[in-house]
PDB file of C-alpha atoms and ligand atoms in Angstrom:
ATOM      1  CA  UNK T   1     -22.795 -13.827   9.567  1.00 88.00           C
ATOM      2  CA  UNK T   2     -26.190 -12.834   7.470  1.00 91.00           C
ATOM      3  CA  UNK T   3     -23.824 -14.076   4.271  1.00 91.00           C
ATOM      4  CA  UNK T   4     -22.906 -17.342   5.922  1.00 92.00           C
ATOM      5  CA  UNK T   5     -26.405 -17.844   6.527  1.00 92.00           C
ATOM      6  CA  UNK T   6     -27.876 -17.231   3.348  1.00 95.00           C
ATOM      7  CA  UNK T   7     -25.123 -19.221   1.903  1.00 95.00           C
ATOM      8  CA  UNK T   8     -25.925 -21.795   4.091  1.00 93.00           C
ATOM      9  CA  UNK T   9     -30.045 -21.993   3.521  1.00 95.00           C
ATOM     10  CA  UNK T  10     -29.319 -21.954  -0.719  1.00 97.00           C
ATOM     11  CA  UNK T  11     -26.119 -23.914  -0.720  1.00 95.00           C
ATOM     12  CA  UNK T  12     -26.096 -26.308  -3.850  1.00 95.00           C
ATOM     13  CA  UNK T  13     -22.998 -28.944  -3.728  1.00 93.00           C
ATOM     14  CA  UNK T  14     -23.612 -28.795  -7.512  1.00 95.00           C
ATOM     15  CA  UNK T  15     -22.960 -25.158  -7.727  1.00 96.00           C
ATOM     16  CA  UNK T  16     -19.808 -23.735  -5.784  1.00 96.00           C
ATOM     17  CA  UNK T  17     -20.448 -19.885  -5.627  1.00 97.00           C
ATOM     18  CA  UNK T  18     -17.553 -18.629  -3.539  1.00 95.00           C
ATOM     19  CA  UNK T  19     -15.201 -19.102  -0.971  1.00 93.00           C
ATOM     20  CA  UNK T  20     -17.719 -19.681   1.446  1.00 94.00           C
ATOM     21  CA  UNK T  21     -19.762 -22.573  -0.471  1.00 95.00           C
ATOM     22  CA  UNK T  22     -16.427 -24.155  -0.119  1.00 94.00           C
ATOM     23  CA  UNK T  23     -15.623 -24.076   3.083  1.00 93.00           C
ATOM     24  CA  UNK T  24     -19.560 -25.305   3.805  1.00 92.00           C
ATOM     25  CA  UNK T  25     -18.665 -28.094   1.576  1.00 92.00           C
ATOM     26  CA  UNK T  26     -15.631 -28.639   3.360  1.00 91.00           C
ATOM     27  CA  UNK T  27     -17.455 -29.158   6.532  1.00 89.00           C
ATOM     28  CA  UNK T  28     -20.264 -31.832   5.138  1.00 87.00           C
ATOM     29  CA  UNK T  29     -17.725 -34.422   5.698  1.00 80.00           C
ATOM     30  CA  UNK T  30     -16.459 -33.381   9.144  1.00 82.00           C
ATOM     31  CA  UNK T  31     -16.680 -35.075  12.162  1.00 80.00           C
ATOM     32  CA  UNK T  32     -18.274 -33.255  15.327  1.00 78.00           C
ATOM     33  CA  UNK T  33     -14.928 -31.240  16.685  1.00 82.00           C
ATOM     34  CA  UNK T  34     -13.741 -29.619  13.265  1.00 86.00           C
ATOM     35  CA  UNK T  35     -12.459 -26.692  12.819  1.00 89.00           C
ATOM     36  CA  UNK T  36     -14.696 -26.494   9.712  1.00 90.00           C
ATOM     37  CA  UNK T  37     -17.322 -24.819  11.850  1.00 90.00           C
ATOM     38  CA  UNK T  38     -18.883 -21.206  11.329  1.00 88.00           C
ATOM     39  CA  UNK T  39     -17.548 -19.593  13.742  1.00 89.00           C
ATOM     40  CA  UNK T  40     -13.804 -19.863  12.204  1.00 92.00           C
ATOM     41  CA  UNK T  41     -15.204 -19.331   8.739  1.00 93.00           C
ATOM     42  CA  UNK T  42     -16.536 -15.625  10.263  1.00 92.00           C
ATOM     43  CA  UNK T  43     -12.985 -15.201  11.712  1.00 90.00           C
ATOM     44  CA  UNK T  44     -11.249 -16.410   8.353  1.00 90.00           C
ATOM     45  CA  UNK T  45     -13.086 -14.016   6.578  1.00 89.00           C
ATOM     46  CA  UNK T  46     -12.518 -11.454   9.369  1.00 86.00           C
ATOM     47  CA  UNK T  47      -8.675 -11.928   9.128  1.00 83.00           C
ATOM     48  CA  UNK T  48      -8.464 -11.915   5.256  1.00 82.00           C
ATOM     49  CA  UNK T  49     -10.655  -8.169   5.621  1.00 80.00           C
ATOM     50  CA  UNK T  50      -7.997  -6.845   8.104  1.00 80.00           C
ATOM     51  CA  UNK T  51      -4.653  -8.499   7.340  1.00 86.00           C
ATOM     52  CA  UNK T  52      -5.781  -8.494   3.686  1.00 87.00           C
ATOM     53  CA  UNK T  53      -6.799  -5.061   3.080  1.00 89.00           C
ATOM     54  CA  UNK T  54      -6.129  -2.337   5.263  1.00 89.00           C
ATOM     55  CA  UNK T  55      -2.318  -3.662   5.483  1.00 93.00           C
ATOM     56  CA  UNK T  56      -1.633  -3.052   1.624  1.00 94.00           C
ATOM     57  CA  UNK T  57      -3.764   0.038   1.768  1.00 93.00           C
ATOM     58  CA  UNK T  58      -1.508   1.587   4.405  1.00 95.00           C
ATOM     59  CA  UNK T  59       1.808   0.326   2.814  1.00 97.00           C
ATOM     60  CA  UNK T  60      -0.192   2.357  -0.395  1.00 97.00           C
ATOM     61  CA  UNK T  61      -0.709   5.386   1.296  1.00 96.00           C
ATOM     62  CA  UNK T  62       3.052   5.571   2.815  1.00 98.00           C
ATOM     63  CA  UNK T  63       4.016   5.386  -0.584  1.00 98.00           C
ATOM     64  CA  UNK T  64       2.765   8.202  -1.650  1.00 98.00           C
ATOM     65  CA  UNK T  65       3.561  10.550   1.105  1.00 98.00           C
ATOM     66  CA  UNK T  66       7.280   9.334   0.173  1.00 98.00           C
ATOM     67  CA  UNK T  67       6.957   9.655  -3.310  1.00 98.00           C
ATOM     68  CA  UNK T  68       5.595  13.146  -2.864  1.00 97.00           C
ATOM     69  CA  UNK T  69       8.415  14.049   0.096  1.00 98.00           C
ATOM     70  CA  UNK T  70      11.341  12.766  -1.913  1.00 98.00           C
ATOM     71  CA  UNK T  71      10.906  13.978  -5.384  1.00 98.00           C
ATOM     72  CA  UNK T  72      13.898  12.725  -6.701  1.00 98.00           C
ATOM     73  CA  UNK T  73      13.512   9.062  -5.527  1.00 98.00           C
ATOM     74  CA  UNK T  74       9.767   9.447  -7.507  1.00 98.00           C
ATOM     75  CA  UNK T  75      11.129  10.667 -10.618  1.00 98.00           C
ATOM     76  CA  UNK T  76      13.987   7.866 -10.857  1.00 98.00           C
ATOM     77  CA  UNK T  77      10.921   5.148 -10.196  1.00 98.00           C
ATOM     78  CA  UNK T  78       9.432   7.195 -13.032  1.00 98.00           C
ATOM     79  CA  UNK T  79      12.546   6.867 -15.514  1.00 98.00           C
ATOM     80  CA  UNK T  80      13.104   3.377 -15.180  1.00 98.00           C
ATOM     81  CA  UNK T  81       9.288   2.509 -15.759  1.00 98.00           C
ATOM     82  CA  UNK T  82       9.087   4.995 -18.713  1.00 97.00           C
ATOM     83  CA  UNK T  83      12.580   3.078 -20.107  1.00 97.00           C
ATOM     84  CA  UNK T  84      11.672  -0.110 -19.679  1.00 97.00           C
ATOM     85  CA  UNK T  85       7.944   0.784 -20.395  1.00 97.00           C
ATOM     86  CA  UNK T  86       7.207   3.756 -22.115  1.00 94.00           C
ATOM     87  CA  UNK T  87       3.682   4.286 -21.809  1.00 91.00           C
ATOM     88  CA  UNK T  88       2.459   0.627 -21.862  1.00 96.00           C
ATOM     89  CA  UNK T  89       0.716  -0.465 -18.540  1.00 97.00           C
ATOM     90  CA  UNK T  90       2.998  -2.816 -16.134  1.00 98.00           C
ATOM     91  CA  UNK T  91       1.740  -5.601 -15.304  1.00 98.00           C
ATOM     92  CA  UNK T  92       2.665  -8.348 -12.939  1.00 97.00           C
ATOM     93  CA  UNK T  93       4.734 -10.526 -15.206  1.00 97.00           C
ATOM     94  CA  UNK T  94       7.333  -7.254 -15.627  1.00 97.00           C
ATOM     95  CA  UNK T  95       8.239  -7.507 -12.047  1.00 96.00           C
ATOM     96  CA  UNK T  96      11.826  -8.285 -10.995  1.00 96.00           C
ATOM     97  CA  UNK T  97      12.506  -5.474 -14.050  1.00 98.00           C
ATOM     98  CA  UNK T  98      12.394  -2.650 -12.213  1.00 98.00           C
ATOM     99  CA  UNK T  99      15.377  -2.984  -9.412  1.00 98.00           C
ATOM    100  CA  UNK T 100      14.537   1.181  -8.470  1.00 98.00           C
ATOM    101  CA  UNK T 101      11.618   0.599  -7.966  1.00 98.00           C
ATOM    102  CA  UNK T 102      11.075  -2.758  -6.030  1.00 98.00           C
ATOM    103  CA  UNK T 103      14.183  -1.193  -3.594  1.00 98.00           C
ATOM    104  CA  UNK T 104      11.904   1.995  -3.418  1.00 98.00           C
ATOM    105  CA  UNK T 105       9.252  -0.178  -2.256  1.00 98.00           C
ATOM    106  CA  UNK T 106      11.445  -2.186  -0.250  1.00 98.00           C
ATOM    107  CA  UNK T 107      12.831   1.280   1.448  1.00 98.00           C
ATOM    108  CA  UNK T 108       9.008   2.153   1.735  1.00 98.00           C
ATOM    109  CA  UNK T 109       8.103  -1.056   3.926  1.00 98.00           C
ATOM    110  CA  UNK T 110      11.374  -0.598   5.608  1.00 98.00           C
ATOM    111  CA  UNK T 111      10.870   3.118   7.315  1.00 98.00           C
ATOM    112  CA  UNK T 112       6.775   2.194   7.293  1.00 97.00           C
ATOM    113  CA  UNK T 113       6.611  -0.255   9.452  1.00 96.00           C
ATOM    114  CA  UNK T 114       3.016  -0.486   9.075  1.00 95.00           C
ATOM    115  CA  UNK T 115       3.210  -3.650  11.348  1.00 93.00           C
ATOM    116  CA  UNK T 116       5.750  -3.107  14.073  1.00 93.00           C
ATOM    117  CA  UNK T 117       5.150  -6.084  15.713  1.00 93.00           C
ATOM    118  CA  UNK T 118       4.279  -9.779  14.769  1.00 93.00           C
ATOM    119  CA  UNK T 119       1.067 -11.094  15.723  1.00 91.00           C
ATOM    120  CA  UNK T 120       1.565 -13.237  19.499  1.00 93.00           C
ATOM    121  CA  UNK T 121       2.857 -16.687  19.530  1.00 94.00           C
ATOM    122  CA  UNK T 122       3.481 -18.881  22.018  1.00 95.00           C
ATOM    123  CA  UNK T 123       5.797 -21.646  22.643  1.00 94.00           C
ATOM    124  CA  UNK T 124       4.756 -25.548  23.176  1.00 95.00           C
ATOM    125  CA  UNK T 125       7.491 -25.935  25.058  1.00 97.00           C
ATOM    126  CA  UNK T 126      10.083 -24.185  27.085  1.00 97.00           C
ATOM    127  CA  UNK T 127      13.174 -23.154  24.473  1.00 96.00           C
ATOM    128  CA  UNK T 128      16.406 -21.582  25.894  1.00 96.00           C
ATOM    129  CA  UNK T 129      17.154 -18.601  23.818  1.00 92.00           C
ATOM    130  CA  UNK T 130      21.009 -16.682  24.234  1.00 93.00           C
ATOM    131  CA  UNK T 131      20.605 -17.443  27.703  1.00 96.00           C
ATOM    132  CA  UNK T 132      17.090 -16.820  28.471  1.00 95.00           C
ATOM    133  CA  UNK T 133      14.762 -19.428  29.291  1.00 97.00           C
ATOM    134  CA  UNK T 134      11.399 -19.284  27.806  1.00 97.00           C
ATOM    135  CA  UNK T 135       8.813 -20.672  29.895  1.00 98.00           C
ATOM    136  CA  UNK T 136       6.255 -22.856  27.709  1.00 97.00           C
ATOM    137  CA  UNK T 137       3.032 -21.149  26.873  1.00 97.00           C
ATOM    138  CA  UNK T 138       4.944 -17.358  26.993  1.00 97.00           C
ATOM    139  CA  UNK T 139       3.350 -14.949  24.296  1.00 96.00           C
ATOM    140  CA  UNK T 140       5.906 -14.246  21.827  1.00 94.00           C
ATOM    141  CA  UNK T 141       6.019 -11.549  19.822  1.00 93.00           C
ATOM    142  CA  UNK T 142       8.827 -10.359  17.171  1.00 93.00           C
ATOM    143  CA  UNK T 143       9.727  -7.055  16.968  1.00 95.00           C
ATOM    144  CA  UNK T 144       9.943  -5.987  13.723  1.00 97.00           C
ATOM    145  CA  UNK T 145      10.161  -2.076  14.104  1.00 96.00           C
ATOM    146  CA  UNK T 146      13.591  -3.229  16.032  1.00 97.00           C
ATOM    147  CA  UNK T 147      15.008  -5.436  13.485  1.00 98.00           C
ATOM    148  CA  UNK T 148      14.427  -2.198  10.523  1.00 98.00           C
ATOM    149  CA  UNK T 149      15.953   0.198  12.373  1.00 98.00           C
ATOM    150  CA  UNK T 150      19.110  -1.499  13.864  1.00 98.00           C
ATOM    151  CA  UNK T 151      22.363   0.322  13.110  1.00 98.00           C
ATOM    152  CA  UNK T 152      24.401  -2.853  13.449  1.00 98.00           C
ATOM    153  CA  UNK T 153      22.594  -3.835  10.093  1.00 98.00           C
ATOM    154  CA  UNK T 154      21.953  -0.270   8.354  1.00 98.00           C
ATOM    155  CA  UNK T 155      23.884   2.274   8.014  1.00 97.00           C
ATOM    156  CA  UNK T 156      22.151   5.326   9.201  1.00 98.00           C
ATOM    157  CA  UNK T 157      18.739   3.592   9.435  1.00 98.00           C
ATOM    158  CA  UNK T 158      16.452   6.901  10.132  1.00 97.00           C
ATOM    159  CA  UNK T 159      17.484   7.857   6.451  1.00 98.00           C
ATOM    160  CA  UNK T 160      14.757   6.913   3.671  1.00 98.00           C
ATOM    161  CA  UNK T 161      17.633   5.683   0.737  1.00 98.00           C
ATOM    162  CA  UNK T 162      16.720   2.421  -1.421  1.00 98.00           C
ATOM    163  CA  UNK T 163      20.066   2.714  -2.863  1.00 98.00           C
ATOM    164  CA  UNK T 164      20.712   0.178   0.493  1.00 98.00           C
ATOM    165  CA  UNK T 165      19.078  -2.308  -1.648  1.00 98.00           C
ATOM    166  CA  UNK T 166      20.634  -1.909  -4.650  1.00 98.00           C
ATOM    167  CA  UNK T 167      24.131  -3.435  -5.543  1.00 97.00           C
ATOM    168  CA  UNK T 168      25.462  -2.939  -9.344  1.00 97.00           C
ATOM    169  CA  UNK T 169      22.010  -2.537 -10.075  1.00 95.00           C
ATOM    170  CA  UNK T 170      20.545  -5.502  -8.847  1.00 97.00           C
ATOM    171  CA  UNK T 171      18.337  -5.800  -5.862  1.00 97.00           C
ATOM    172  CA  UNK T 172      20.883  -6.806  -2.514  1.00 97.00           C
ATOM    173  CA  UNK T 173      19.089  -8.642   0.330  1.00 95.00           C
ATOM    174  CA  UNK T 174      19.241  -8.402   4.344  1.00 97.00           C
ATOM    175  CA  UNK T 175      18.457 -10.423   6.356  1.00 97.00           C
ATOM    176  CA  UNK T 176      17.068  -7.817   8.947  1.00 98.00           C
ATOM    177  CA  UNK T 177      14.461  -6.687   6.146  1.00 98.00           C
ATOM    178  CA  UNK T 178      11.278  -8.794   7.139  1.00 98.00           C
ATOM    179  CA  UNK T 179       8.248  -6.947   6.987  1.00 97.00           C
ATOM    180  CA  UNK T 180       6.012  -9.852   6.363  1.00 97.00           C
ATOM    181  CA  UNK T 181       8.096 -11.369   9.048  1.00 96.00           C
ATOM    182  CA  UNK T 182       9.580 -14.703   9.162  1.00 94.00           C
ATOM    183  CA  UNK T 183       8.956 -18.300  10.360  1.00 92.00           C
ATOM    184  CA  UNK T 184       6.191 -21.105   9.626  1.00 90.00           C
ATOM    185  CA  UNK T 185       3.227 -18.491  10.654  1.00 92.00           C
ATOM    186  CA  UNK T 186       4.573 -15.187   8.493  1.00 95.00           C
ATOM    187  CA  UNK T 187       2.083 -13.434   6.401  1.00 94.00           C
ATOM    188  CA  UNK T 188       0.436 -15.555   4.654  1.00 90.00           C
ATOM    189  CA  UNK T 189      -0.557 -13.104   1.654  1.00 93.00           C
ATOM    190  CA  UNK T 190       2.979 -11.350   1.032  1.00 96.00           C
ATOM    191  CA  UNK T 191       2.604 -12.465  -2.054  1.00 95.00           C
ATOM    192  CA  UNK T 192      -0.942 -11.170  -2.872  1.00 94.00           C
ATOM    193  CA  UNK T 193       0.429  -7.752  -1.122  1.00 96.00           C
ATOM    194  CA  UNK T 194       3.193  -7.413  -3.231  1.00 97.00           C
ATOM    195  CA  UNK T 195       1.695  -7.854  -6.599  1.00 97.00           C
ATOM    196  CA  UNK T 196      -1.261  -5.257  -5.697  1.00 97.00           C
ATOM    197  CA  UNK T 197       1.602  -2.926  -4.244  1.00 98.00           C
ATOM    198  CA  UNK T 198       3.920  -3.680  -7.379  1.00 98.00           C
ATOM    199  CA  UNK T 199       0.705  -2.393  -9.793  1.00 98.00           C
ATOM    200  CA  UNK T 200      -0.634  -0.107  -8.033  1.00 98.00           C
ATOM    201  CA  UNK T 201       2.679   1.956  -7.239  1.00 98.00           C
ATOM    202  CA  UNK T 202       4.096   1.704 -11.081  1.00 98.00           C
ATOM    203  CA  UNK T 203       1.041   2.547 -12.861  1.00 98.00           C
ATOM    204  CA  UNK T 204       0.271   5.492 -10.390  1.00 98.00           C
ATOM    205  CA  UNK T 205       3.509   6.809 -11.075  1.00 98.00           C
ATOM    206  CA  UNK T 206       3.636   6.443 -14.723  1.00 98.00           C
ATOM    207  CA  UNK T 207       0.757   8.085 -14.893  1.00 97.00           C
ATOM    208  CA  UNK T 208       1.076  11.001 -12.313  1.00 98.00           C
ATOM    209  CA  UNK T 209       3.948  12.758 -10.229  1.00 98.00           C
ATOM    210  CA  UNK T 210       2.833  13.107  -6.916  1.00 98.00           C
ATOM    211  CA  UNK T 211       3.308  16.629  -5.201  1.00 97.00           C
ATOM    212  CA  UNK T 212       2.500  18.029  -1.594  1.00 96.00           C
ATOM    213  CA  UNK T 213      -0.355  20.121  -1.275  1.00 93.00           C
ATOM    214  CA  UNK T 214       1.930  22.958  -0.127  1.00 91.00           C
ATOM    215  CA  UNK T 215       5.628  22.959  -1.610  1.00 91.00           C
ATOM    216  CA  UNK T 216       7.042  24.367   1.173  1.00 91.00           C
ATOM    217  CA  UNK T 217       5.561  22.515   3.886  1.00 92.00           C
ATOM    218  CA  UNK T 218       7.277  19.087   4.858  1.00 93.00           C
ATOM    219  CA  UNK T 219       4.832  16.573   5.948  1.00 94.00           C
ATOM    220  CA  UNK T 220       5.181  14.998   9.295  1.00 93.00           C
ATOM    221  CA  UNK T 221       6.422  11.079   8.752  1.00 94.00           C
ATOM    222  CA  UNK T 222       5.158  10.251  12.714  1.00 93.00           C
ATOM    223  CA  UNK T 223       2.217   7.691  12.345  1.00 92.00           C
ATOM    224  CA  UNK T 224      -1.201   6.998  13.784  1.00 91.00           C
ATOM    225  CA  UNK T 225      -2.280   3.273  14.816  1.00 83.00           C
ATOM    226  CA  UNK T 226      -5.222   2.349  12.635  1.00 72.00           C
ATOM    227  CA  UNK T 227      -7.482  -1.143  13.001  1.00 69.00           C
ATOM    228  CA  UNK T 228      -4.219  -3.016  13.226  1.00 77.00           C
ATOM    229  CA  UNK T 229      -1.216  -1.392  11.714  1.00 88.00           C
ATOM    230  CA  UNK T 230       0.221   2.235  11.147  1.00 92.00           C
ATOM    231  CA  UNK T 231      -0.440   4.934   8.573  1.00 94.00           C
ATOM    232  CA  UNK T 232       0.616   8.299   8.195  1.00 96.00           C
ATOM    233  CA  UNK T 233      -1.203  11.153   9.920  1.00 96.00           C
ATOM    234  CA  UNK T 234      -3.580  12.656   7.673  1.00 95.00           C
ATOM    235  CA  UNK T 235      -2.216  14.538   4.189  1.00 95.00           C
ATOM    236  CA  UNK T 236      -2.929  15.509   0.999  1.00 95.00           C
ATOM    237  CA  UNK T 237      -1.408  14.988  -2.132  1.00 96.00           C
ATOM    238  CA  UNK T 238      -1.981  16.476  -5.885  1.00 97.00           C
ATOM    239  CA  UNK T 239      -1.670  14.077  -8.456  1.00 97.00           C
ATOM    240  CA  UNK T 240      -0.410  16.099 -11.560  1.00 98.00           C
ATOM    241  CA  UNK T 241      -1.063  14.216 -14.668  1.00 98.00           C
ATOM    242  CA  UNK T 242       1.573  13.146 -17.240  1.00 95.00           C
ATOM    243  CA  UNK T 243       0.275  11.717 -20.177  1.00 87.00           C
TER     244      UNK T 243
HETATM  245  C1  HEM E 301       1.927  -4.862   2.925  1.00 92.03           C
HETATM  246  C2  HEM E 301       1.064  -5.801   3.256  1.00 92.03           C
HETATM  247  C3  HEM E 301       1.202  -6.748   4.422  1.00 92.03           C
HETATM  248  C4  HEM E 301       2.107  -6.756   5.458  1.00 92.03           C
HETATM  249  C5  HEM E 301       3.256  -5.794   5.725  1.00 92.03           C
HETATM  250  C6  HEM E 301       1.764  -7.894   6.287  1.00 92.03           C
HETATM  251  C7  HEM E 301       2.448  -8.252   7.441  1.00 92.03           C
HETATM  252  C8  HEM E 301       2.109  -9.314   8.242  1.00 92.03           C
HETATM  253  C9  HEM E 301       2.786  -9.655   9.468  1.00 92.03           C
HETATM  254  C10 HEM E 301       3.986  -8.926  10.056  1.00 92.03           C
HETATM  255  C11 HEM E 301       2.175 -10.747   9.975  1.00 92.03           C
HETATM  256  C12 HEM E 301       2.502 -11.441  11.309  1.00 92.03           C
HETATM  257  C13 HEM E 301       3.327 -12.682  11.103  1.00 92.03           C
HETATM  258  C14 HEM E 301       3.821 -13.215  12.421  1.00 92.03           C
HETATM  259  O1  HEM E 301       3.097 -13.146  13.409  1.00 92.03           O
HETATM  260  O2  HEM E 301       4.949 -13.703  12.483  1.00 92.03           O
HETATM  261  C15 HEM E 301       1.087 -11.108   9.079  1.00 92.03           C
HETATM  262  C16 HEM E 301       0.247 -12.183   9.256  1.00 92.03           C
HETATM  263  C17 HEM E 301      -0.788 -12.493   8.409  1.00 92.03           C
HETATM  264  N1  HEM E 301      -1.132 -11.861   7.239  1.00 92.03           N
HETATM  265 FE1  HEM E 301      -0.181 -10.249   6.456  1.00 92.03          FE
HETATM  266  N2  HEM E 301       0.678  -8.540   5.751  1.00 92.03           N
HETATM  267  C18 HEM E 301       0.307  -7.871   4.599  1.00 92.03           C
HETATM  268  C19 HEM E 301      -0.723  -8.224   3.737  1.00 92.03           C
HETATM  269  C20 HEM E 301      -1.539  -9.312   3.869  1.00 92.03           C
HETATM  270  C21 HEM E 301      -2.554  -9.730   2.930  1.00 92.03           C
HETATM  271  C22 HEM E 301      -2.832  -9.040   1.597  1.00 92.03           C
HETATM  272  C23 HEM E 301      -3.178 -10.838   3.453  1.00 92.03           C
HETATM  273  C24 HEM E 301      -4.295 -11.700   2.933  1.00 92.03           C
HETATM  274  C25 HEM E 301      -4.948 -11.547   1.834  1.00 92.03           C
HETATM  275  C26 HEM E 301      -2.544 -11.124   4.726  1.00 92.03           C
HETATM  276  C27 HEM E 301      -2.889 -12.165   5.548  1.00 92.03           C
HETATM  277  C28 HEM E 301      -2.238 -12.488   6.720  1.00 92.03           C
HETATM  278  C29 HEM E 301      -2.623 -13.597   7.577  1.00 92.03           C
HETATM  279  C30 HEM E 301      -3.807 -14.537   7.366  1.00 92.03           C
HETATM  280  C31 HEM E 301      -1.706 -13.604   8.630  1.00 92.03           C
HETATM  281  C32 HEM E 301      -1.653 -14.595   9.802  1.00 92.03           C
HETATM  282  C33 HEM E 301      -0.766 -15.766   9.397  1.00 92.03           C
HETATM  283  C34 HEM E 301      -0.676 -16.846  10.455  1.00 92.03           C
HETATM  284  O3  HEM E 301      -0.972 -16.580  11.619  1.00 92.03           O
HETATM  285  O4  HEM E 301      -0.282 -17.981  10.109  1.00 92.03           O
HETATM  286  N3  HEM E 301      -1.545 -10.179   4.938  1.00 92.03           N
HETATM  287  N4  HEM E 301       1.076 -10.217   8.021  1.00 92.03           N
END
């Protein structure tokens, strides 16, 4: 709120800093009930902290644990960056090269679940749904933990295997897989998520393998609720260098 302020007290309609000068622009030529107000500029930048940081963060730090559980799934993400690669950085505009690797990812969200369930909506008006009627003004919420792990559309779905995605080497969709979930109000930054995910991940592992801190201990894959979504319990990793 001190930001807003300040922002507010040197704000120069010549000069747009930031995000914030624009959204105090944006409210100059409001009427009296706008949304524009400062309130809902603290809770837009609240929401793009939460939902935009500690959500890719956790999807990161599942990734690892995986990478560093299943050895063999991290050294075939290695080989097909170092093929396609060698030891040149990726970068964003090689993605949709790497079909291991974005179903490795894909696998990762899959078994992660970092959110389980959407955020609540509610309906306008009453809807009839298989059968059920849905009063208007219910909270809704979609479950997605239920929709990754439903037999009826994978087979054995406790099993971490991004083979499931794959399909003569191309990436194969499902229409269960919606981690980001679906509709007019899904995430809004999947797209942000999965180019910091995408860039992190590969350049990690082209630059280190990732090993458990004891070989011979397994690390737990249960979960602890964060702010918002889930992340591992507690672990560490050694990143062995390879270049
Ligand atoms: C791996 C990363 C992420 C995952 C798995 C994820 C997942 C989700 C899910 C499941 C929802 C709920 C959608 C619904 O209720 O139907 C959501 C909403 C949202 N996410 Fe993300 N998210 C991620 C990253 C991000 C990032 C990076 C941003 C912003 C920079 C972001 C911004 C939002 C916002 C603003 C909403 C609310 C959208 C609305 O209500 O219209 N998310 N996200």
């Amino acid at each position: 709120m001190k930001e807003i302020e300040d922002h507010e007290k040197t704000f120069d309609g010549d000069n747009i800093r930031d995000f914030v000068d624009l959204f105090i622009q944006a409210k100059h030529g409001e009427s009296e009930n706008s949304l524009f107000t400062l309130d809902n500029l603290f809770y837009v930048i609240l929401d793009l902290f939460i939902a935009g940081s500690e959500t890719t963060s956790n999807t990161l730090n599942w990734s690892l644990l995986f990478m560093q559980e299943y050895p063999d799934v991290q050294m075939k993400c290695q080989q097909e960056i170092e093929e396609k690669y060698g030891g040149r950085s990726v970068t964003w505009a090689d993605r949709g090269t790497l079909p291991f690797v974005d179903a490795t990812l894909m696998e990762i969200q899959r078994l992660s679940n970092i959110a389980e369930m959407s955020i609540p909506h509610t309906n306008e008006n009453e809807a009839i749904l298989r059968g059920f009627r849905i009063p208007k003004d219910s909270i809704i919420q979609a479950n997605i933990y239920s929709s990754h792990m439903d037999p009826l559309y994978w087979d054995e779905p406790r099993q971490f295997n991004p083979e499931r995605f794959l399909q003569d080497g191309k990436i194969k969709k499902n229409k269960a897989f919606m981690p980001f979930s679906i509709g007019p109000r899904m995430c809004l930054g999947e797209n942000l998520a999965k180019m910091e995910i995408f860039l992190i991940f590969t350049n990690f592992l082209q630059r280190f393998t990732f090993k458990r801190e004891n070989d011979d201990i397994r690390h737990s894959f249960d979960c602890i609720f964060e702010q918002l979504t889930s992340a591992p319990l507690p672990y560490k990793t050694r990143p062995i260098s390879r270049v």
